[in-house]
XYZ file of C-alpha atoms in Angstrom:
606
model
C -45.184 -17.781 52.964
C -46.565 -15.976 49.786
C -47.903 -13.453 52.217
C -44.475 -12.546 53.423
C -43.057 -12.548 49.714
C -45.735 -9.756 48.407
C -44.573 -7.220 50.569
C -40.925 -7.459 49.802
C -41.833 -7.681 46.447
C -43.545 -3.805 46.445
C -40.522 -2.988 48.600
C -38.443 -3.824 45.846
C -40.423 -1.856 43.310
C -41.243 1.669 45.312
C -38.099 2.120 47.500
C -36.270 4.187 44.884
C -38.780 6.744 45.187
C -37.575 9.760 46.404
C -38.666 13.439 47.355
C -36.203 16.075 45.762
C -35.160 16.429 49.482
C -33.851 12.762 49.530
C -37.329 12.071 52.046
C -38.339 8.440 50.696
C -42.106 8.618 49.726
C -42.157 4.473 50.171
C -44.676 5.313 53.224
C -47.309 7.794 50.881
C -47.054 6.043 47.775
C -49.639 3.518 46.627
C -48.890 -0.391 45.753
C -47.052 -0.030 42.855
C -49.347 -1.391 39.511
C -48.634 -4.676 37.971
C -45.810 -4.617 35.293
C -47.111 -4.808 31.670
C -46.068 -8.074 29.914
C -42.497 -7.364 28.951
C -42.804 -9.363 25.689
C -45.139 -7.204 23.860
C -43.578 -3.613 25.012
C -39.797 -4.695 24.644
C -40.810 -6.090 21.145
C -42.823 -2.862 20.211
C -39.786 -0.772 21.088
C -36.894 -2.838 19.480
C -39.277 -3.017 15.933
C -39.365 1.037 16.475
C -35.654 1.442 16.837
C -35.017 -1.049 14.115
C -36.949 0.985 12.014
C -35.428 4.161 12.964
C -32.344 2.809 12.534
C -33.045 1.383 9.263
C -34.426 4.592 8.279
C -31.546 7.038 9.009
C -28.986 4.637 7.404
C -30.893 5.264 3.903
C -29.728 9.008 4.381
C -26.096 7.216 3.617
C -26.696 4.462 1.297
C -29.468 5.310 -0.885
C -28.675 8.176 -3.129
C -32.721 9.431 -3.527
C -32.961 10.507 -0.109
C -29.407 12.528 -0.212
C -30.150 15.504 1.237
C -26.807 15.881 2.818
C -25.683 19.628 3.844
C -21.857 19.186 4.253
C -19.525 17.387 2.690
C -16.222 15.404 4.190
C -13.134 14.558 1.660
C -11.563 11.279 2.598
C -8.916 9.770 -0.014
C -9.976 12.516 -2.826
C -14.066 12.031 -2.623
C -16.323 13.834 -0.561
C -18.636 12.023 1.845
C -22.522 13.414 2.279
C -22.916 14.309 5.599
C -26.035 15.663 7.971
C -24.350 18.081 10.395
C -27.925 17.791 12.647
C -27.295 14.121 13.159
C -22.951 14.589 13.380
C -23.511 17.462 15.771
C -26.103 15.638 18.114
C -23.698 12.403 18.011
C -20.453 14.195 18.652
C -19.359 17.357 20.767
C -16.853 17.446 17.706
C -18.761 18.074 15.250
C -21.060 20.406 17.363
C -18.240 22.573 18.112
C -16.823 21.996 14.422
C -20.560 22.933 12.658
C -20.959 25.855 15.355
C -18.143 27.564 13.793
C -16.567 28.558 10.605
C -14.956 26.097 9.601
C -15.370 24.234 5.793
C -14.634 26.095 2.772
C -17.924 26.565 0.507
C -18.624 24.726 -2.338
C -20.574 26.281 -5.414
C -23.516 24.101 -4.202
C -23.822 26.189 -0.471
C -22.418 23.327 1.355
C -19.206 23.835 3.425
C -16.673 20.679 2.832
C -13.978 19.508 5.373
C -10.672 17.365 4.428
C -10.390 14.145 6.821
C -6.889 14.568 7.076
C -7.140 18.066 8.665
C -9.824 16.456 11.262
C -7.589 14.004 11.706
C -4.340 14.847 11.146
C -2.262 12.608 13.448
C -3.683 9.158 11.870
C -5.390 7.925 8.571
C -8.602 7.325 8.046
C -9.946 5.594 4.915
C -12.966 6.152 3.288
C -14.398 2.401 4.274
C -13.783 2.979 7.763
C -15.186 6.018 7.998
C -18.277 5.410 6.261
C -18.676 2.590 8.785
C -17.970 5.189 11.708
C -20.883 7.375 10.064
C -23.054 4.057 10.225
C -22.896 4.042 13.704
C -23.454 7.290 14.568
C -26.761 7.021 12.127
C -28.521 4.378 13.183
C -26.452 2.945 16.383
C -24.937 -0.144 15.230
C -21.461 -1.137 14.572
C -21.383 -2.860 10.708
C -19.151 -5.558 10.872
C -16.120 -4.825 8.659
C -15.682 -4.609 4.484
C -13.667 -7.649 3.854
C -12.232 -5.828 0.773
C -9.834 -3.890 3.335
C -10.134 -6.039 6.188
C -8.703 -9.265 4.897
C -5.639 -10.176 3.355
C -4.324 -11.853 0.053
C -2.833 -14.429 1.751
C -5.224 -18.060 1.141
C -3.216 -19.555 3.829
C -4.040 -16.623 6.434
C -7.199 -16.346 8.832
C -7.607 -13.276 8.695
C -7.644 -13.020 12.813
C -4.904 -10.889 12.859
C -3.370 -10.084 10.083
C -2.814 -6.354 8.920
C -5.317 -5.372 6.935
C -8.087 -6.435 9.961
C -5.845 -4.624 12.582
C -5.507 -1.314 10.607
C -9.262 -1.192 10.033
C -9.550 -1.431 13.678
C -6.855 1.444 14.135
C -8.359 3.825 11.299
C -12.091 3.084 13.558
C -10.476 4.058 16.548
C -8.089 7.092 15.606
C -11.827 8.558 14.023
C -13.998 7.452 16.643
C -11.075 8.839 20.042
C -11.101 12.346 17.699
C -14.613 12.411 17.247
C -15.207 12.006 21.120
C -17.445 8.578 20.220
C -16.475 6.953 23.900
C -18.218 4.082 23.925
C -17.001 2.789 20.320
C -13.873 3.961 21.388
C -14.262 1.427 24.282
C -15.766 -1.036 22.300
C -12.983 -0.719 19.480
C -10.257 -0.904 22.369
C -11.773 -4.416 23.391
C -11.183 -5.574 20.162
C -7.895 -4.425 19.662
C -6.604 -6.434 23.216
C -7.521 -9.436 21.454
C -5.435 -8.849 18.192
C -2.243 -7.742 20.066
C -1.581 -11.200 21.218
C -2.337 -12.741 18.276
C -0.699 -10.240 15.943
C 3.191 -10.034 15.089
C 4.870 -8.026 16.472
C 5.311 -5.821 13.676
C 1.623 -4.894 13.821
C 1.286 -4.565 17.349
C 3.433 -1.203 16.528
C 0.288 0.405 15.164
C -1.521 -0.324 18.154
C 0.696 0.902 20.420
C 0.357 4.341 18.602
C -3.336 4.914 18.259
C -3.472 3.644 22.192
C -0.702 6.462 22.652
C -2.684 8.915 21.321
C -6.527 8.258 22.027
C -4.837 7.640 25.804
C -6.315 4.131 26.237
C -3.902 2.890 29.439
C -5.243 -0.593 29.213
C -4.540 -0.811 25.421
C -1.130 1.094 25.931
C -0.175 -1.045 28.722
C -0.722 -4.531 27.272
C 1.141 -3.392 23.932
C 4.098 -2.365 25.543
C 4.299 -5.771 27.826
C 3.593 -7.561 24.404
C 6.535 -5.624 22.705
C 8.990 -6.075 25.944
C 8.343 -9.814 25.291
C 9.753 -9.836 21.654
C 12.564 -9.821 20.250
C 12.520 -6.261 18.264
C 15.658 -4.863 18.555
C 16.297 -1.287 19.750
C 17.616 0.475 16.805
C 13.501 -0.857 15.574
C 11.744 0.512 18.760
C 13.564 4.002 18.508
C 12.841 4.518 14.560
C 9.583 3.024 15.091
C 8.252 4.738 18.633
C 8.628 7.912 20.670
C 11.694 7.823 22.898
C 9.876 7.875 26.526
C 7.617 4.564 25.240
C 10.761 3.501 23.603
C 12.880 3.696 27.233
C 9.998 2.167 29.138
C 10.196 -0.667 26.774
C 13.947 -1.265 27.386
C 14.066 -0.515 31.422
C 10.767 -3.549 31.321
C 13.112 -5.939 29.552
C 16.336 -5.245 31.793
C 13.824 -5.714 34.639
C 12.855 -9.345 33.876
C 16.237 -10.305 33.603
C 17.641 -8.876 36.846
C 20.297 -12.115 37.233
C 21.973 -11.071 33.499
C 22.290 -7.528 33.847
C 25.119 -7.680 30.609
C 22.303 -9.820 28.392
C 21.070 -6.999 26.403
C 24.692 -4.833 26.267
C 26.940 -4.605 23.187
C 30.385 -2.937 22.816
C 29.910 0.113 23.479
C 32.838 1.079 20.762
C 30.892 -1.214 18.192
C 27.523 -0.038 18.852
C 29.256 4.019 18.636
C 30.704 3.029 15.264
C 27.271 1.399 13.635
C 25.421 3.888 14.879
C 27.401 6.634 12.750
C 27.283 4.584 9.590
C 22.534 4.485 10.237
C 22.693 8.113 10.538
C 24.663 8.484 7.470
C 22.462 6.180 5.895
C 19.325 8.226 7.129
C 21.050 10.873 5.900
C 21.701 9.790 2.255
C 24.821 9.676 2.382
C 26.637 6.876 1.149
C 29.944 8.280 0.269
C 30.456 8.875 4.276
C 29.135 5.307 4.619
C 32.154 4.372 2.832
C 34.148 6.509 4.808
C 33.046 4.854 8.228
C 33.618 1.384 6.815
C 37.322 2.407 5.800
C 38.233 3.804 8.927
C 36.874 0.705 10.899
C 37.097 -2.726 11.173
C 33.201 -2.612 10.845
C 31.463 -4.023 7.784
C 27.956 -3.386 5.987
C 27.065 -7.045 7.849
C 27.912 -6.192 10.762
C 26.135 -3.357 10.809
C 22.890 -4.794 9.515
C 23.145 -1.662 6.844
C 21.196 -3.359 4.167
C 18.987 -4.310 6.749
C 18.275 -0.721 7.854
C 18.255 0.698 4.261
C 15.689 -1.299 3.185
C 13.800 -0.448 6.066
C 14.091 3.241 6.262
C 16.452 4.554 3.367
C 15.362 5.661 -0.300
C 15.627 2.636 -2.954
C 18.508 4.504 -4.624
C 20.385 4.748 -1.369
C 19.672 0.982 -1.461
C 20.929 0.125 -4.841
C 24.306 2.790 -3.898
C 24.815 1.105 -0.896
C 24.695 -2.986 -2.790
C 27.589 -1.237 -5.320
C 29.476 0.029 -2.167
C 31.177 -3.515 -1.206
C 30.696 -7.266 -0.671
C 27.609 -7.686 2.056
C 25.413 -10.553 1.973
C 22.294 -10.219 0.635
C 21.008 -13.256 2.407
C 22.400 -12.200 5.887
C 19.790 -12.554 8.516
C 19.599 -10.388 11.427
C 18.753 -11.237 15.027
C 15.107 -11.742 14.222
C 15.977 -14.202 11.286
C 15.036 -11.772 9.160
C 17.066 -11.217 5.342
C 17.355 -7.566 4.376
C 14.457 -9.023 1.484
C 11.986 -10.008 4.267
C 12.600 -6.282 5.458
C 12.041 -4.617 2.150
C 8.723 -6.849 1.630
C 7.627 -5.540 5.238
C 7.616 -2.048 3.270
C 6.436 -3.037 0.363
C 8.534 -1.193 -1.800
C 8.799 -2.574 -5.530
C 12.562 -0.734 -6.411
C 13.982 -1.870 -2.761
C 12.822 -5.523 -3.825
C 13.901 -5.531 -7.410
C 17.440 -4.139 -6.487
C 17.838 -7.077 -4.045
C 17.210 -9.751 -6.244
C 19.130 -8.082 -8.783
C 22.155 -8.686 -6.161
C 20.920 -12.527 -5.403
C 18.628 -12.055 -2.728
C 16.862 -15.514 -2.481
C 13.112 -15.649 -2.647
C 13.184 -18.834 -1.198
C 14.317 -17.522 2.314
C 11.794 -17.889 5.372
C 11.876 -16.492 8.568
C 12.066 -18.402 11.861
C 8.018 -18.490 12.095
C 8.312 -19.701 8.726
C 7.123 -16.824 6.699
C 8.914 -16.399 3.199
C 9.127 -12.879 1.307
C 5.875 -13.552 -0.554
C 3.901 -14.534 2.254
C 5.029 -11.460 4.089
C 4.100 -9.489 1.242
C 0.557 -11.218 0.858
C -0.495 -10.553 4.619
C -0.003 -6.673 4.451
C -1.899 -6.520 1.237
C -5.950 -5.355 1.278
C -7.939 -7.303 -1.391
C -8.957 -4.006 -1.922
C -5.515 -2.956 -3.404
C -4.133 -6.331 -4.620
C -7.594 -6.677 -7.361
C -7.850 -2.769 -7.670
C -8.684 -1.753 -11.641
C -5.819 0.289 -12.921
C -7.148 3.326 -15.077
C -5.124 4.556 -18.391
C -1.964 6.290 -17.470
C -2.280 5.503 -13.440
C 0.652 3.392 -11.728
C -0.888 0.443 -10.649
C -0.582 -0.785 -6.825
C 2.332 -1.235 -5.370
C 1.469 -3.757 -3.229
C 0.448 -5.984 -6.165
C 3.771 -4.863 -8.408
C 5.511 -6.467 -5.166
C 3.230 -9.650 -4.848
C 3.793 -9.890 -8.194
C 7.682 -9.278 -8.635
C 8.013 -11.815 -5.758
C 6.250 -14.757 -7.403
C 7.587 -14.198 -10.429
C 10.843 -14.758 -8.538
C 9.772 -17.542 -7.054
C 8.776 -19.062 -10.360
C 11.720 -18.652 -12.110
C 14.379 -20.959 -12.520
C 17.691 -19.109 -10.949
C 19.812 -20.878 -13.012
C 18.319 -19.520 -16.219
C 19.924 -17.013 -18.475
C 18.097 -14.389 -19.713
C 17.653 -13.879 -23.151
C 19.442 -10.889 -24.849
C 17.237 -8.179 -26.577
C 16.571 -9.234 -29.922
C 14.445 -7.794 -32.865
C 14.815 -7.280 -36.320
C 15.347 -3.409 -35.615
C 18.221 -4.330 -34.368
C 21.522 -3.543 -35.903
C 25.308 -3.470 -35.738
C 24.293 0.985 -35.533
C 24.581 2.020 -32.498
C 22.421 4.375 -33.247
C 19.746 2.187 -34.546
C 20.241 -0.196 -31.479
C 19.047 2.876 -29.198
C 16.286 4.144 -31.270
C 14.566 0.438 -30.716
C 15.363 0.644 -27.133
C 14.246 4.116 -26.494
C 11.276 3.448 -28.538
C 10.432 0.155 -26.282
C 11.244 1.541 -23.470
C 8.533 4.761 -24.324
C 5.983 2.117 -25.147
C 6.040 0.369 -21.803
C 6.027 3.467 -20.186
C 2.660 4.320 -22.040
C 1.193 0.575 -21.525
C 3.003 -0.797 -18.359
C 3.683 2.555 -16.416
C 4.371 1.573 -12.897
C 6.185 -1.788 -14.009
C 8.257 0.778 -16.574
C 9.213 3.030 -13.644
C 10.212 0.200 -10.993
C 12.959 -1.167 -14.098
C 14.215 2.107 -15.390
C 14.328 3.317 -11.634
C 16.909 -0.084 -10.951
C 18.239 0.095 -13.707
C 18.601 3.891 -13.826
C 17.983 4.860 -16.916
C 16.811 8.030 -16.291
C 20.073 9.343 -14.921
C 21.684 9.171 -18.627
C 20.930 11.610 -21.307
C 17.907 10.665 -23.569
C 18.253 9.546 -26.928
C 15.910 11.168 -29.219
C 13.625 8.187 -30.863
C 10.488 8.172 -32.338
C 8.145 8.420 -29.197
C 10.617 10.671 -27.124
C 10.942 13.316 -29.527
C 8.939 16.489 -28.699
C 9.512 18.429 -32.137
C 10.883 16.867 -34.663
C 13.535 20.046 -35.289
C 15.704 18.124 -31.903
C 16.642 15.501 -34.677
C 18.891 18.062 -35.889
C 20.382 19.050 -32.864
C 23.559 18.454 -32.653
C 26.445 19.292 -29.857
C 29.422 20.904 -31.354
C 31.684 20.847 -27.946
C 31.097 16.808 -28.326
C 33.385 14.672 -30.388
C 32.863 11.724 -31.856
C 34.486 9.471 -28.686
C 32.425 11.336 -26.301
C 29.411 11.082 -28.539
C 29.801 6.954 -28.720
C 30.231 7.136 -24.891
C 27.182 8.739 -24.251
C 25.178 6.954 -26.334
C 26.700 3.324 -25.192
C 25.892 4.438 -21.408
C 22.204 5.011 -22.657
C 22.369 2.102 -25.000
C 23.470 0.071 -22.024
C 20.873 1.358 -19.066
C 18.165 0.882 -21.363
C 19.371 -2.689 -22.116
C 19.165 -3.471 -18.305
C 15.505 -1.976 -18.605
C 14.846 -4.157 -21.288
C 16.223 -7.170 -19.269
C 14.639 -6.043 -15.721
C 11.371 -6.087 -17.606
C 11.505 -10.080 -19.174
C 12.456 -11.180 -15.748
C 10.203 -9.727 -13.487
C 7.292 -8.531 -15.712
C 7.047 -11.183 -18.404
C 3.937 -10.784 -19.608
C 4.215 -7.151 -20.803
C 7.465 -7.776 -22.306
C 5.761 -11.194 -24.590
C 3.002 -7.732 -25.256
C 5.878 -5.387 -26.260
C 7.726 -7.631 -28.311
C 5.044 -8.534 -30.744
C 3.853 -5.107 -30.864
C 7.117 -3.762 -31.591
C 7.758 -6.529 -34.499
C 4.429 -6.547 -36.212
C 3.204 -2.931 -35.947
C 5.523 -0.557 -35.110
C 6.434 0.531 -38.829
C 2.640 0.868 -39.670
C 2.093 3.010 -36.515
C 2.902 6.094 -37.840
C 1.334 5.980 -40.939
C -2.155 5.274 -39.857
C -3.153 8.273 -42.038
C -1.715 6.422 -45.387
C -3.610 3.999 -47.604
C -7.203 3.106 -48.868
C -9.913 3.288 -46.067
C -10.041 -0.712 -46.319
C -6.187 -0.786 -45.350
C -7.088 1.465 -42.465
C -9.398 -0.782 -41.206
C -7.345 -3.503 -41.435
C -5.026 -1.437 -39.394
C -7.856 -0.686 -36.624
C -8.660 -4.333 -36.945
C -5.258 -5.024 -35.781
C -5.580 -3.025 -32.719
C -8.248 -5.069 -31.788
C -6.247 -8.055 -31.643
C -3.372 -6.043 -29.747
C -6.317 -6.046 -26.684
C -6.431 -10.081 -27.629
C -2.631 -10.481 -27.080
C -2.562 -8.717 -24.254
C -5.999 -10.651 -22.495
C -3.623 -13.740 -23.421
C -0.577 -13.179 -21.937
C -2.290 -12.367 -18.492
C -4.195 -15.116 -18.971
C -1.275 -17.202 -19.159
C 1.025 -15.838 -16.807
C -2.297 -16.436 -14.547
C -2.110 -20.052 -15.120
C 1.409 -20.190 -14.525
C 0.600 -19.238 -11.183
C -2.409 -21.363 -10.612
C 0.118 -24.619 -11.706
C 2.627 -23.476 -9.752
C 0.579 -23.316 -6.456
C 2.178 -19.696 -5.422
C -0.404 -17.284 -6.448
C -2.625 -16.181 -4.320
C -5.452 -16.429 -7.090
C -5.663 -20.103 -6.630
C -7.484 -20.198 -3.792
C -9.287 -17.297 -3.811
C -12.403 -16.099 -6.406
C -12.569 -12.809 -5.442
C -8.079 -12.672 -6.239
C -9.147 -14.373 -9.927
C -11.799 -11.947 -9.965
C -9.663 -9.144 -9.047
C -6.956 -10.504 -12.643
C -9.886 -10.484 -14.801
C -10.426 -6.589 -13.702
C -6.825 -5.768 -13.790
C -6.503 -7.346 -17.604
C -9.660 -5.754 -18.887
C -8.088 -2.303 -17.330
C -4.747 -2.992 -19.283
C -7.000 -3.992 -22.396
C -9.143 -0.888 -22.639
C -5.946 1.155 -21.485
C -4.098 -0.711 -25.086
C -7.203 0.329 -27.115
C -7.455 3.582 -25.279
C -3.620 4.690 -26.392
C -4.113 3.068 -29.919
C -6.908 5.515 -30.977
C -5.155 8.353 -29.347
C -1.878 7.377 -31.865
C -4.291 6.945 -34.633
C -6.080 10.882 -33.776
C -2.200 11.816 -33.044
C -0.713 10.492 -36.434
C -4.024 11.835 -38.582
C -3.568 15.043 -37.597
C-alpha cells in the first residue's frame, strides 16, 4: 500500500508542470525533491515581512526618518507622504504623481487637499493615516478609539456612529484610491454594522455603497431600510430619488394584500408638502399663509419636526412664534421634534426648543432620550477636545452639555432676575452692565455666548455702546438727531430686553460661566481699566487677582462636574478618558482667562 501512495504523491506535486505549448512535461521531469521543513522557511519569511513592515511604518510615525516628498492636507494639516510607495500601492496615485498635479510648497514638495481627492465623501485625518498604514506596511490597524467610540457609558460601541463613520471615511478613501481588497475587506465589516445599526446610520452606508458600487453592501442596506419605519419625506431629503423609489416599490411589494397601507390623502399630503418647501425655502411668512388657507396645522404637518431637521435655527425659532404646535408632538417614529434636533446636533435648534417646553425627559420607542441620542453621535475625540483662546468650542459637547443641564434642572424653578450692584433704575446704566456682560462672555465663553445671543437674538437690535463694545471712544458722543426721546427709550428697552434674555439663556443652560461672570463683573470690573494706576505693589495685587480669576473658574467646572457625577447623567461618570477630557477643557478655559487678562492689562497700559 505505501508503494501505491508514493506515486500519487509525485503526481500530485509535478502535474502542474507545463511546456509554454500547454504539453505537460510530467513524463521528462525528474521525482520532484523533498519539501524543505515548512516551519523554519514560513517562519524565516513572516520575521522578514514583519520587519519590513515594521520598518516602512517608521517612515509615518517616527519623525527622524521623515523624508517624505509630498504632502496631503486633511482637516487643515498636511500629511508626509512617499509618492514611490503611494504610486506602487495605488494606480491613483501613480496616475496622480505622473502628472501635474499639487501646488509647490517653498520646501520643493507638491501638496494635495484631501477634499479635492476626495470630493464626494470626508475623510478625516485618523482614518486616513490608518489607510496610509496599510498601504506601508500591509496591515489594517485596528481603529483610534478617540473617533471610533462614543460618549455614551451605556453604549458598546458595536454600532454606534462614531465606529460606523470610521468605517465609511476607510472605505470612501480606500474605493477612490483603487485599494480593492480593503475595499472588500472594509465592505465585510460594514454588512455586519447595518443590522445592528439604527436606522439612521445605516443612511451613511447606503451612500458610500452607492458610490464605491459595492452591490452586496447596496443591496442589504436598502432591504434593511425597506424594513423600517423611515418615512418618505426622510428617504427623499436623505437619498437620491431612483434609491429612494426602489425603497418604496420594495415596501408596497411585501404588502401586496394592503395595497392602501402606505397611502395618505392625496389633498393632505399636496397641502403639507407646500408648507416643507416653504420651510426649505425660508420662508415662514408663506408658512403662515398655507396654514391660513387650510385646515392644516404645524402638527399635522410634522413642521417642527422637519425644521429641526433640515431648516436654519432661526427659521426654527420663527416658526415656534408662528402659532400653538406642540413641542412634545411625536411623529410616526416616536420621535419629538427635540429627539430630531439632537440627531443634528445643533446647539440653537435645541436651546430654542426648550425655550418653548420641549421636555428633556422624552424617550423614543427604543427607549433613547435626547441626551442619549446626543451622546451616541459624539467622538470622544470631539466631546474632550481642548478649546484654544478665542475658538468656539464643539458643538457636539455645547449640546451634550445644554441637554444635561436640562435634565438637571428642576422645571419648576424660576430663574433668577439679573442682579448686580451696577444695576440701576437708568436705563442707560442697566444696558451698559448688560452690554458689558454680555462682551465678556463673548471673550471667555464664545461659543456658549453665540448659541444665547443667537436665541435670544440679540444681535438683530442696535448695539449699545458700553465699555467693551466701543471702538473709539469719540461714538460716545454720537448722537442721532432724527431720534426723539420716545424712539430713543424704545430702542434702547428692545436692546435692554434681548440682552436680558442673553443674560437669562446663559444661567440656565451654561451655569457655570455665568457663577464666572458674575463675580468677575462685581469684584473687578471697576479696577479693570485702570490697571495702569497705582503703586507697583497695588498692581500686583491686581495681577494677583487674576490669578485667582483662573481659580474661580477651575472651581466652578469642577463643581458643575460633580453635579453631574451625583446626578448619574454625565457621561464623565463612567468614563476616565470623559473626566480626563473636563480637566483639559477647564485648563483650556483657565489659560484662555489668564490669556485675555494680560492682553487687558497690555491694552489698558498702553
Amino acid at each position: 500500500m505505501a508503494n501505491l501512495a508514493e506515486p500519487s504523491s509525485s503526481l500530485s506535486v509535478t502535474s502542474s508542470s507545463y511546456l509554454s505549448n500547454g504539453t505537460s512535461v510530467y513524463a521528462a521531469s525528474p521525482p520532484a525533491p523533498p519539501p524543505a521543513p515548512p516551519a523554519a522557511g514560513a517562519s524565516l519569511e513572516v520575521v522578514s515581512l514583519s520587519k519590513l513592515s515594521s520598518n516602512l511604518e517608521r517612515l509615518l510615525l517616527d519623525s527622524e526618518f521623515d523624508c517624505s516628498d509630498a504632502e496631503i492636507v486633511v482637516e487643515g494639516a498636511p500629511v508626509g507622504v512617499h509618492r514611490c510607495i503611494l504610486a506602487a500601492r495605488s494606480r491613483f496615485f501613480h496616475d496622480l504623481f505622473s502628472g501635474c498635479g499639487g501646488r509647490r510648497q517653498e520646501g520643493g514638495k507638491p501638496r494635495y487637499e484631501m477634499s479635492e481627492l476626495v470630493p464626494c465623501g470626508r475623510v478625516g485625518r485618523e482614518a486616513f493615516m490608518n489607510f496610509l498604514s496599510y498601504l506601508y506596511t500591509g496591515k489594517l490597524k485596528p481603529a483610534p478609539p478617540e473617533v471610533s467610540v462614543c460618549v455614551d457609558p451605556m453604549c458598546a460601541h458595536d454600532a454606534c456612529r462614531p465606529a460606523i463613520n470610521f468605517v465609511v471615511e476607510l472605505l470612501y478613501a480606500s474605493s477612490v484610491f483603487q485599494i480593492s481588497e480593503l475595499v472588500s475587506l472594509l465592505q465585510r465589516r460594514l454588512l455586519n454594522f447595518v443590522e445592528k445599526a439604527l436606522v439612521e446610520d445605516v443612511i451613511p452606508i447606503l451612500r458610500v455603497a452607492l458610490h464605491s458600487q459595492l452591490n452586496q453592501l447596496r443591496s442589504h442596506c436598502i432591504k434593511r431600510v425597506a424594513r423600517s419605519d423611515l418615512d418618505k419625506i426622510s428617504l427623499e431629503k436623505e437619498l437620491p430619488h431612483e434609491v429612494a423609489e426602489e425603497i418604496k416599490s420594495i415596501r408596497c411589494k411585501a404588502q401586496p394584500d394592503e395595497p392602501n397601507s402606505l397611502t395618505v390623502d392625496p389633498v393632505h399630503e399636496k397641502r403639507t408638502r407646500r408648507i416643507l418647501r416653504a420651510l426649505d425655502s425660508d420662508d415662514v411668512e408663506l408658512v403662515k399663509l398655507l396654514l391660513s388657507e387650510s385646515d392644516i396645522t404645524l402638527d399635522d404637518a410634522n413642521a417642527l419636526h422637519y425644521a429641526a431637521a433640515y431648516c436654519d435655527s432661526k427659521v426654527v425659532a420663527e416658526l415656534l412664534e408662528l402659532g400653538p404646535a406642540n413641542v412634545n408632538l411625536k411623529n410616526v417614529r416616536g420621535y419629538t421634534p427635540l429627539h430630531v434636533a439632537a440627531m443634528r446636533m445643533e446647539p440653537a435648534i435645541i436651546v430654542s426648543l426648550l425655550t418653548k417646553g420641549a421636555s428633556v425627559s422624552e424617550t423614543t420607542a427604543d427607549g433613547q432620550s435626547a441626551v442619549m441620542i446626543s451622546r451616541r453621535l459624539t467622538r470622544a475625540k470631539d466631546y474632550n477636545a481642548k478649546t484654544q483662546q478665542g475658538q468656539e468650542s464643539n458643538k457636539d459637547r455645547i449640546c451634550i452639555d445644554i441637554l444635561e443641564r436640562e435634565m438637571r434642572r428642576n422645571p419648576m424653578a424660576v430663574e433668577d432676575s439679573v442682579t448686580s450692584p451696577l444695576l440701576a433704575d437708568d436705563l442707560p446704566m442697566k444696558l451698559l452692565y448688560l452690554e458689558n456682560r454680555v462682551a465678556f462672555a463673548r471673550l471667555f465663553f464664545p461659543a456658549e455666548a453665540k448659541v444665547a445671543m443667537e436665541i435670544a437674538q440679540a444681535e438683530t437690535t442696535s448695539e449699545f455702546t458700553g465699555l467693551l463694545t466701543s471702538r473709539s471712544s469719540s461714538n460716545l458722543r454720537e448722537v442721532d438727531l432724527n431720534e426723539t426721546p420716545t424712539m430713543q427709550n424704545k430702542r434702547l428697552r428692545s436692546r435692554v430686553d434681548a440682552l436680558m434674555k442673553t443674560v437669562d439663556l446663559g444661567r440656565r443652560y451654561f451655569p457655570h460661566c455665568s457663577l464666572v461672570l458674575d463675580k468677575f463683573l462685581q469684584e473687578d470690573l471697576p479696577d479693570l481699566f485702570y490697571l495702569q494706576k497705582g503703586t507697583p505693589d497695588e498692581q500686583q495685587i491686581k495681577r494677583m487677582r487674576f490669578c485667582e480669576l483662573k481659580e474661580d473658574v477651575r472651581k466652578a467646572f469642577n463643581k458643575d462636574k460633580a453635579e453631574s457625577v451625583h446626578s448619574g447623567l454625565s457621561s464623565s461618570s463612567s468614563s476616565s478618558s470623559s473626566l480626563k477630557g473636563d480637566t483639559r477643557h477647564s485648563k483650556a478655559v483657565r489659560n484662555e482667562v489668564a490669556e485675555f487678562s494680560w492682553y487687558m492689562y497690555y491694552r489698558c497700559s498702553t
